[in-house]
Short mmCIF file of C-alpha atoms and ligand atoms in Angstrom, two decimals:
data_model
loop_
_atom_site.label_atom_id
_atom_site.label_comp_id
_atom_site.label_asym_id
_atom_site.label_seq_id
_atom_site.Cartn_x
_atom_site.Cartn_y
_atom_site.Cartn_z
CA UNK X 25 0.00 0.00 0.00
CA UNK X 26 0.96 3.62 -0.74
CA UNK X 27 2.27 5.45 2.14
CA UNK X 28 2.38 9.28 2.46
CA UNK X 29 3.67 10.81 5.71
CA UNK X 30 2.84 13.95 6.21
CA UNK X 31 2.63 13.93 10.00
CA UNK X 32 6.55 15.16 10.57
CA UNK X 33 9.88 15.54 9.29
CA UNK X 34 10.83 13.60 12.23
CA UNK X 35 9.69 10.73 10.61
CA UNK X 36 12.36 10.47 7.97
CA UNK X 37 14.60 7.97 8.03
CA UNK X 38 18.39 8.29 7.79
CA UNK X 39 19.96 7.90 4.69
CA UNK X 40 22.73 5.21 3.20
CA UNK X 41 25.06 7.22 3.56
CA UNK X 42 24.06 8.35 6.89
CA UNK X 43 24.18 4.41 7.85
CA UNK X 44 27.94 3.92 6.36
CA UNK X 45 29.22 6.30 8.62
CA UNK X 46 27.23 5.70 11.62
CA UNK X 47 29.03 1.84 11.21
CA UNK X 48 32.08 3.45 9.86
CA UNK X 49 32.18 5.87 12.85
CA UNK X 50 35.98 6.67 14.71
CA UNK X 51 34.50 6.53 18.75
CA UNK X 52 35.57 7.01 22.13
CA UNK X 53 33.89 7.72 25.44
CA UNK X 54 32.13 11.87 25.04
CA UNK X 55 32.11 11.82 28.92
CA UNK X 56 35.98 11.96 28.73
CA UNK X 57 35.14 14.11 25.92
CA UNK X 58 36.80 11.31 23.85
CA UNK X 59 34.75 11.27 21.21
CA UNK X 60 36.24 12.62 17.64
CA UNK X 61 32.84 11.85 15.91
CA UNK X 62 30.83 13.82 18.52
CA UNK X 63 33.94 16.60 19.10
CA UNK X 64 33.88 17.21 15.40
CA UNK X 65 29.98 17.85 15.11
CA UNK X 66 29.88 20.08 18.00
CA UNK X 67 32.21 22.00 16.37
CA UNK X 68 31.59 22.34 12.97
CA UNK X 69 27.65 23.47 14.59
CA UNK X 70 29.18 26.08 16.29
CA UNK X 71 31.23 27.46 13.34
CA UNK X 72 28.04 26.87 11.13
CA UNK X 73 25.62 28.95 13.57
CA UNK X 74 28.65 31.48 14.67
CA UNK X 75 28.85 30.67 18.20
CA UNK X 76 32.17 29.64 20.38
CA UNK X 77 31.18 26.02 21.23
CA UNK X 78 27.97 23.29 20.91
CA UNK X 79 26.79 20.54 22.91
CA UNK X 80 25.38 17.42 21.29
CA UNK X 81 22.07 16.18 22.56
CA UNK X 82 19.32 13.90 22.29
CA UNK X 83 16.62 15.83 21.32
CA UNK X 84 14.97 19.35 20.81
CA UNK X 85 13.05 19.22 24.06
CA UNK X 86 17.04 18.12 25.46
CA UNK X 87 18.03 21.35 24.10
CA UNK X 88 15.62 23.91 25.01
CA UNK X 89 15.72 22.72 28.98
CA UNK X 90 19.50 22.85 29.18
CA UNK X 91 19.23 26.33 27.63
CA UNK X 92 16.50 27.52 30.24
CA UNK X 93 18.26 25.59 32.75
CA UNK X 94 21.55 26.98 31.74
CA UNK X 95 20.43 30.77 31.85
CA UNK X 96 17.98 30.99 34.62
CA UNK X 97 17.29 30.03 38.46
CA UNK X 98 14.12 28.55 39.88
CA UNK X 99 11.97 31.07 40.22
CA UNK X 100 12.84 33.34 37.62
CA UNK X 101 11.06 34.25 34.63
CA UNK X 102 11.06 33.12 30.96
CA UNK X 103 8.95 34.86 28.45
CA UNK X 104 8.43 32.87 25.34
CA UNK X 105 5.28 33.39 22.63
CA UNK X 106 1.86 32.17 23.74
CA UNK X 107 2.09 29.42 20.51
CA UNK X 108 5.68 28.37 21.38
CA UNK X 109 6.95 24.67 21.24
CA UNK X 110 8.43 24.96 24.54
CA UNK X 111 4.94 25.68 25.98
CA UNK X 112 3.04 23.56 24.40
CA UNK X 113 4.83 20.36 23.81
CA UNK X 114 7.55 20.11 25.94
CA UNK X 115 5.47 18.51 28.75
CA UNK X 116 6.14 21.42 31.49
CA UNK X 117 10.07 20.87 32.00
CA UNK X 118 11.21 23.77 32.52
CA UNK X 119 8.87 24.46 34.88
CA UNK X 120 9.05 21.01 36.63
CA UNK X 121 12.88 20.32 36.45
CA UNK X 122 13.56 24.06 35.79
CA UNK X 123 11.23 26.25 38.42
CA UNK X 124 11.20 28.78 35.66
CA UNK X 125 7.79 31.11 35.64
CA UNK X 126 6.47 31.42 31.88
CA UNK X 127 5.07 34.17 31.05
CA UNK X 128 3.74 34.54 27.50
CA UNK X 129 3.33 36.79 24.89
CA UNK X 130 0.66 36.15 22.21
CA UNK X 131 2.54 35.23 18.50
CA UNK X 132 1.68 37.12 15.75
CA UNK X 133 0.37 34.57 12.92
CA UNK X 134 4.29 35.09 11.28
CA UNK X 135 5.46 33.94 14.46
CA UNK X 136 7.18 37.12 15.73
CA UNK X 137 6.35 38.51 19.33
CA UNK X 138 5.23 42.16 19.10
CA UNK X 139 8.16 44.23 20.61
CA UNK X 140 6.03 46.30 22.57
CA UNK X 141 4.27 43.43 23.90
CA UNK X 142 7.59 41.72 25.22
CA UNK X 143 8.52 45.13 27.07
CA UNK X 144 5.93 45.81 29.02
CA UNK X 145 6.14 42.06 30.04
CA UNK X 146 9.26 42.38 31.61
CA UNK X 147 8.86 42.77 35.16
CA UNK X 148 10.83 46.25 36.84
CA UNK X 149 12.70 45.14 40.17
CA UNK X 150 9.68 44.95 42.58
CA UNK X 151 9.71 42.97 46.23
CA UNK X 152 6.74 41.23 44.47
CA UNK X 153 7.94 40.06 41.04
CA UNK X 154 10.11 37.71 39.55
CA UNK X 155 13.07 38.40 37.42
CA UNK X 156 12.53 38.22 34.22
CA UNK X 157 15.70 36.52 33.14
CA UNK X 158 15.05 35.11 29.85
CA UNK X 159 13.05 35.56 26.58
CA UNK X 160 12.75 32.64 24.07
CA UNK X 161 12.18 33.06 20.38
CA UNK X 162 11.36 30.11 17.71
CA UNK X 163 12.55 30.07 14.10
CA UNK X 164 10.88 28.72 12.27
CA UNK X 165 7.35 28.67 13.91
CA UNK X 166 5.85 25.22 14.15
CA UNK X 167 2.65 26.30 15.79
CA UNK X 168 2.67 29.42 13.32
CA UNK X 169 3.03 27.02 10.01
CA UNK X 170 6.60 27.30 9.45
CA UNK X 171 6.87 31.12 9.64
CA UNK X 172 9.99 32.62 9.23
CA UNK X 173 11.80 35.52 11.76
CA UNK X 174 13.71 37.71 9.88
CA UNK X 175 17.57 38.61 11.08
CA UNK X 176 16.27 42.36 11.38
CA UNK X 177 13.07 41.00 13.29
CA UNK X 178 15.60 38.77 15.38
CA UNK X 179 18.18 41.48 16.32
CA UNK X 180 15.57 43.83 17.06
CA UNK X 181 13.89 41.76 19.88
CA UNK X 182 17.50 41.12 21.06
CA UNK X 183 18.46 44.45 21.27
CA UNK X 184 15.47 44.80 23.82
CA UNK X 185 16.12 41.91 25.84
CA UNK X 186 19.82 42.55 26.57
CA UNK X 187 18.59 46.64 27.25
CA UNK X 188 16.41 44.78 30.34
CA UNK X 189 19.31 42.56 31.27
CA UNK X 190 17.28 39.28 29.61
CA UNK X 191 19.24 36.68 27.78
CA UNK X 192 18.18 35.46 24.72
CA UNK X 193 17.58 31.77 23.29
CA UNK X 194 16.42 30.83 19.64
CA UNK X 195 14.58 27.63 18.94
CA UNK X 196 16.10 26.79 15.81
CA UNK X 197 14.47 23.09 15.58
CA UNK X 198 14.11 24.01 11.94
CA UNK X 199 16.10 27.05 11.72
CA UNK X 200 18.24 26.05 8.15
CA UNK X 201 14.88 26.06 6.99
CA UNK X 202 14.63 29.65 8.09
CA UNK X 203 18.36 30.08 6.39
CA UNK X 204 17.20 28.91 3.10
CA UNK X 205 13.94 30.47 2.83
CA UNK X 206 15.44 33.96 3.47
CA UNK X 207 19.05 33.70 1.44
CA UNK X 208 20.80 34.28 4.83
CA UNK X 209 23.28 32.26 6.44
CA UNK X 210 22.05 30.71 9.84
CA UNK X 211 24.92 31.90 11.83
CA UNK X 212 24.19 35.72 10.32
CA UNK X 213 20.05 34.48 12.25
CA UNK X 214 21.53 33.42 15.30
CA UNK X 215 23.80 36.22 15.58
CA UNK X 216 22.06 38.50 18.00
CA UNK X 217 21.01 35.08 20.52
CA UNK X 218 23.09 34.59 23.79
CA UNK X 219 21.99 30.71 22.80
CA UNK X 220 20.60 28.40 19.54
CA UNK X 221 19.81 24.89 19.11
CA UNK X 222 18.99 23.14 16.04
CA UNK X 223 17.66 19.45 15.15
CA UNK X 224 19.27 17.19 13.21
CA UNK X 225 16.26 14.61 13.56
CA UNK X 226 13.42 16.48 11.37
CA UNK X 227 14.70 18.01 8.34
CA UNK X 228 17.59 17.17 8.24
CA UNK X 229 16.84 13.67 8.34
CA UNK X 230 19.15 12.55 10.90
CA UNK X 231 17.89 9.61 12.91
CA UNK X 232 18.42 10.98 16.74
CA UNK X 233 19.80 14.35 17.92
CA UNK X 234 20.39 18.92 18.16
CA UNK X 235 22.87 20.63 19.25
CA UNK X 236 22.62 23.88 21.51
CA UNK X 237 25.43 26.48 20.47
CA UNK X 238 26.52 29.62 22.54
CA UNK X 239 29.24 30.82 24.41
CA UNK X 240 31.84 28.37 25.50
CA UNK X 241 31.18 29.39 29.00
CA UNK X 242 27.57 28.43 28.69
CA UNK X 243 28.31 25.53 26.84
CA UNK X 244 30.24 24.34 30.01
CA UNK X 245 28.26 25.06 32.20
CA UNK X 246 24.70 23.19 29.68
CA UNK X 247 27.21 20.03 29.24
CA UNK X 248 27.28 19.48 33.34
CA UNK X 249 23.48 19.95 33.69
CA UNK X 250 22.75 17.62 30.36
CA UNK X 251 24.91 14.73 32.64
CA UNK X 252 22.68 16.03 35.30
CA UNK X 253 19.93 14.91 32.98
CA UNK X 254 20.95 11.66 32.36
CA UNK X 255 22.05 12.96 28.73
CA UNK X 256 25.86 12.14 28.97
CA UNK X 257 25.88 9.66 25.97
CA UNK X 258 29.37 8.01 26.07
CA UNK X 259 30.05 6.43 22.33
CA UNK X 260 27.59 8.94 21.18
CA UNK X 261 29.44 9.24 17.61
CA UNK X 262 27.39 6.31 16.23
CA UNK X 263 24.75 9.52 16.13
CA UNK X 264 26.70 11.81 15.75
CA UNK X 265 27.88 10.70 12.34
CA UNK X 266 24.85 10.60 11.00
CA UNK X 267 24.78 14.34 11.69
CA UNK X 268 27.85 14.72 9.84
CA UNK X 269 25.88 13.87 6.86
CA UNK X 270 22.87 15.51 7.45
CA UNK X 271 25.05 18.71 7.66
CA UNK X 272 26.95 17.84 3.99
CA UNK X 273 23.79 16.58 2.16
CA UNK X 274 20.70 17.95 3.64
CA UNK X 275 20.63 21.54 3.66
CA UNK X 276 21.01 21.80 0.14
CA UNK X 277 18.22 20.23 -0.31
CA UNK X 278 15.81 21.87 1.90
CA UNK X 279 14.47 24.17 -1.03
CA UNK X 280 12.54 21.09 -2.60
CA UNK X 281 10.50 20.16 0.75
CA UNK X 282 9.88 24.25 1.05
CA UNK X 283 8.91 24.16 -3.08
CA UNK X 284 7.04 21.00 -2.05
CA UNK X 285 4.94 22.32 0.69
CA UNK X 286 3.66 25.46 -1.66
CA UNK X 287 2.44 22.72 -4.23
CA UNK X 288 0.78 21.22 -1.29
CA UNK X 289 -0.90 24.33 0.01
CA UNK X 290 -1.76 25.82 -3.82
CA UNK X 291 -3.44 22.43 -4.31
CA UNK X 292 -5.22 22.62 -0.79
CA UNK X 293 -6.23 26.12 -1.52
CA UNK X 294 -8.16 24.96 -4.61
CA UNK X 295 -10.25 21.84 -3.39
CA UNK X 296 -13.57 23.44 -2.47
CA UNK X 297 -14.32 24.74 1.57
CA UNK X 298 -10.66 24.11 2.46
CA UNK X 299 -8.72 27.13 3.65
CA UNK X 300 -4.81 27.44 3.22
CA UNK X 301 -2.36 30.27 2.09
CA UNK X 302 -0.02 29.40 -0.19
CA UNK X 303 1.54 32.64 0.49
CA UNK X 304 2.23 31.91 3.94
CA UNK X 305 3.67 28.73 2.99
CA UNK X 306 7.17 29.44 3.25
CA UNK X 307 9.03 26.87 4.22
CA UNK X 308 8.12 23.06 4.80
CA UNK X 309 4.85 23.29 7.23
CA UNK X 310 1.72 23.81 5.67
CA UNK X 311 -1.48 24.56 7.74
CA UNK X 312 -5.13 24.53 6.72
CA UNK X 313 -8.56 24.84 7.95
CA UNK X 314 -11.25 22.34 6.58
CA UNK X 315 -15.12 22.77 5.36
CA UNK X 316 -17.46 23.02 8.57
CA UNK X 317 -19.42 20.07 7.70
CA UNK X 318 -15.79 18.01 7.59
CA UNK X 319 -14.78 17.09 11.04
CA UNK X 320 -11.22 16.95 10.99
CA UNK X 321 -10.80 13.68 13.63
CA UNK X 322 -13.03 11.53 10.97
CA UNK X 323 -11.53 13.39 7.59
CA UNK X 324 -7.76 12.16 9.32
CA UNK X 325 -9.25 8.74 10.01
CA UNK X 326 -10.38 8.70 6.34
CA UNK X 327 -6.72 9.78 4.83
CA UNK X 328 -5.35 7.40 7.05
CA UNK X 329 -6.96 4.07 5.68
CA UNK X 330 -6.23 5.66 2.29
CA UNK X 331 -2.26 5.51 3.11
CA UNK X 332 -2.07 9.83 3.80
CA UNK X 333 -1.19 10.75 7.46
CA UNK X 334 -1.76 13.27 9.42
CA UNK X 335 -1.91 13.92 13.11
CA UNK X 336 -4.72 14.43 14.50
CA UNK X 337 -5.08 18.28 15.46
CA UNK X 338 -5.33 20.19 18.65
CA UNK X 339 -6.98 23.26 17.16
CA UNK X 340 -8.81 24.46 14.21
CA UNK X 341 -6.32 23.87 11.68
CA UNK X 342 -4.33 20.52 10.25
CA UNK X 343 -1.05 20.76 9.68
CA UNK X 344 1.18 18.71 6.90
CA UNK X 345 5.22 18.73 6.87
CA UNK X 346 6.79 18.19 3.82
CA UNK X 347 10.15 16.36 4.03
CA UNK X 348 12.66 14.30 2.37
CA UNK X 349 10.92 11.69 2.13
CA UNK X 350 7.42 13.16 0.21
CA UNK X 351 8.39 13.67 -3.33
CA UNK X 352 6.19 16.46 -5.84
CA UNK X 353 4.41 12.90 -7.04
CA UNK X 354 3.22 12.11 -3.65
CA UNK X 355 2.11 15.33 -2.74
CA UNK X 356 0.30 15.02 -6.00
CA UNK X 357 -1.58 11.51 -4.94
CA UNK X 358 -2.12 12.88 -1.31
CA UNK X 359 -3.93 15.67 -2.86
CA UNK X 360 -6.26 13.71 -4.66
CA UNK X 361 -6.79 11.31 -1.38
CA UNK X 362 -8.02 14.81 0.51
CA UNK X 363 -10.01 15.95 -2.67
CA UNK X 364 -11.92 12.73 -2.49
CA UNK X 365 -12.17 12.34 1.15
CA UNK X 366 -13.71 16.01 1.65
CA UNK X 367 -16.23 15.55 -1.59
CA UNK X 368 -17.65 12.01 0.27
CA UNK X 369 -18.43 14.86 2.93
CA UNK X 370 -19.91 16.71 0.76
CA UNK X 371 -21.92 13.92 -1.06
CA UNK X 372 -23.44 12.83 2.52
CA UNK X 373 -21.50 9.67 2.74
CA UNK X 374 -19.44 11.61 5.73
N1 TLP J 12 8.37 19.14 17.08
C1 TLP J 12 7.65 17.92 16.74
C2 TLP J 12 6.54 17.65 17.76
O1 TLP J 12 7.01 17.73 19.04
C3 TLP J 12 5.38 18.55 17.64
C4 TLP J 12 7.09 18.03 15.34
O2 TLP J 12 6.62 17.01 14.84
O3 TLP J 12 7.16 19.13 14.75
N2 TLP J 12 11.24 22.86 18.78
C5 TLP J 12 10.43 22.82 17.71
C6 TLP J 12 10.10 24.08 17.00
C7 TLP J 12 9.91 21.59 17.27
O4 TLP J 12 9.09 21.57 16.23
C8 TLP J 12 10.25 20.41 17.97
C9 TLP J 12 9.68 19.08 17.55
C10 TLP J 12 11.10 20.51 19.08
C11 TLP J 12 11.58 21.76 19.46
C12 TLP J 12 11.47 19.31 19.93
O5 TLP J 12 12.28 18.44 19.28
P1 TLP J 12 12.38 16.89 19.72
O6 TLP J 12 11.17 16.24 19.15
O7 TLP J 12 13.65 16.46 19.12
O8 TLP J 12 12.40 16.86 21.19
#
């Protein structure tokens, strides 16, 4: 049976290549910081996002609690956008491991945080307040359909936090995507950030694994609170190389998911009662809002026993990533599976 993924580009699987050097891999132990497969990838992500050192990890969520971990105390504030990843699916760490207070500001639909909004959410010295310590920024915007912040966007909301004394970390889960859709380098995005992390395991198509970049200071200080987390991975090259690879082959390739992804929303945009932008459709997420008389649980249920998936949503809209792993073909067929599926709606045999 035909399968079309749409659900995430963390479903991709690693390539050949990817597989010959995770068995080809030179290894040693990373808690003796013996590893030359790990040392190497740390590394060449720093140099890549222009920071002093990086930190190999297991995950995204890995990433974005050592950074909040890494710049704040328990009990101080973190102000992050009301539709942020951290909030919504990171399952409360840095609250629960952290003690940080969030605080949010609503995201504009581009994913930005209105500048005025973030100032007069930072809290003046007061008996009664917390600091506000930290402000967290996401490029691109999952929850936001793969929006993209601009490097004039992104220094200007840095230039504001470090005025107030805030550090600032980027969510960069995606953020080559963000590089390639705007023609800029992703050190040049992450330039103004006190901290970044980006995944290896979505795009990319690396099987496990980000790496948070910043300071070497505050790399030091992340790498004893990810052992702290259980996250010291001893012979963790056998990943790591596969990251290698991602880094050589995949970001050249990022423009076809992002081309992709427009097909898919131009094509969504045209089947009858469905809403999407293709404008807004920038890089690989595409979002879009279904015909009232479709409910989306049973319309995903539908796609899925036709060989499309989707997750199921939490709000109003669906979402579909495009990765490397959905060629302009599938897309195609998948399209034809939803333009069916919403006309039996239509027809009554919903
Ligand atoms: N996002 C996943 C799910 O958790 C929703 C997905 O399928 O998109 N930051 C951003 C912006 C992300 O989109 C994700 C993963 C993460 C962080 C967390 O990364 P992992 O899954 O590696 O912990």
């Amino acid at each position: 049976m035909r399968i079309v993924d749409l659900r995430s580009d963390t479903v991709t699987l690693p390539t050949d290549e990817m597989r010959r050097a995770m068995y080809e891999a030179e290894l040693g132990d990373d808690c003796y910081g013996e590893d030359p497969t790990v040392n190497r990838l740390e590394q060449r992500s720093a140099a890549l996002l222009g920071k002093e050192a990086g930190l190999f990890t297991v995950s995204g969520t890995m990433s974005n609690l050592l950074a909040v971990l890494t710049h704040t105390r328990s009990g101080d504030e973190v102000i992050l956008g009301s539709e942020s990843h951290i909030l919504w699916y990171e399952v409360g760490g840095s609250s629960a491991l952290g003690g940080a207070v969030l605080r949010t500001v609503r995201n504009e639909e581009d994913g930005r945080l209105d500048l005025r909004g973030i100032e007069a959410t930072i809290r003046p010295e007061d008996l009664h307040y917390p600091p506000t310590r930290l402000l967290c920024l996401e490029n691109t915007h999952n929850r936001c359909g793969g929006t993209v912040l601009t490097a004039e966007y992104t220094a200007s909301a840095c230039e504001l936090a470090h005025r107030h004394g805030l550090k600032v970390h980027l969510d960069g889960a995606r953020l080559f995507n963000a590089a390639v859709a705007l023609g800029v380098s992703a050190a040049r995005l992450a330039a103004p950030v006190d901290s970044v992390c980006y995944c290896l395991s979505k795009s990319l198509s690396a099987p496990v694994g980000s790496v948070l970049c910043g300071s070497a200071e505050f790399i030091e200080r992340a790498r004893k609170k990810r052992k702290m987390l259980g996250g010291g991975m001893r012979q963790a090259g056998v990943i790591a190389a596969a990251g290698l690879v991602a880094l050589d082959t995949m970001i050249d390739r990022l423009p076809v998911d992002h081309v992709n992804a427009k097909r898919l929303a131009t094509g969504l945009s045209g089947i009858p009662g469905v809403s999407c932008s293709p404008e807004r459709t920038v890089t690989n997420i595409v979002m879009f809002g279904l015909p009232p008389h479709v409910p989306a649980g049973e319309f995903i249920d539908r796609l899925f026993e036709r060989g499309v998936k989707l997750n199921h949503p939490e709000g109003p809209r669906v979402r579909a990533v495009t990765h490397r792993m959905v060629e302009a073909e599938d897309v195609d067929w998948a399209l034809e599976q939803m333009r069916e599926v919403v006309e039996e709606f239509r027809a009554g045999r919903g």
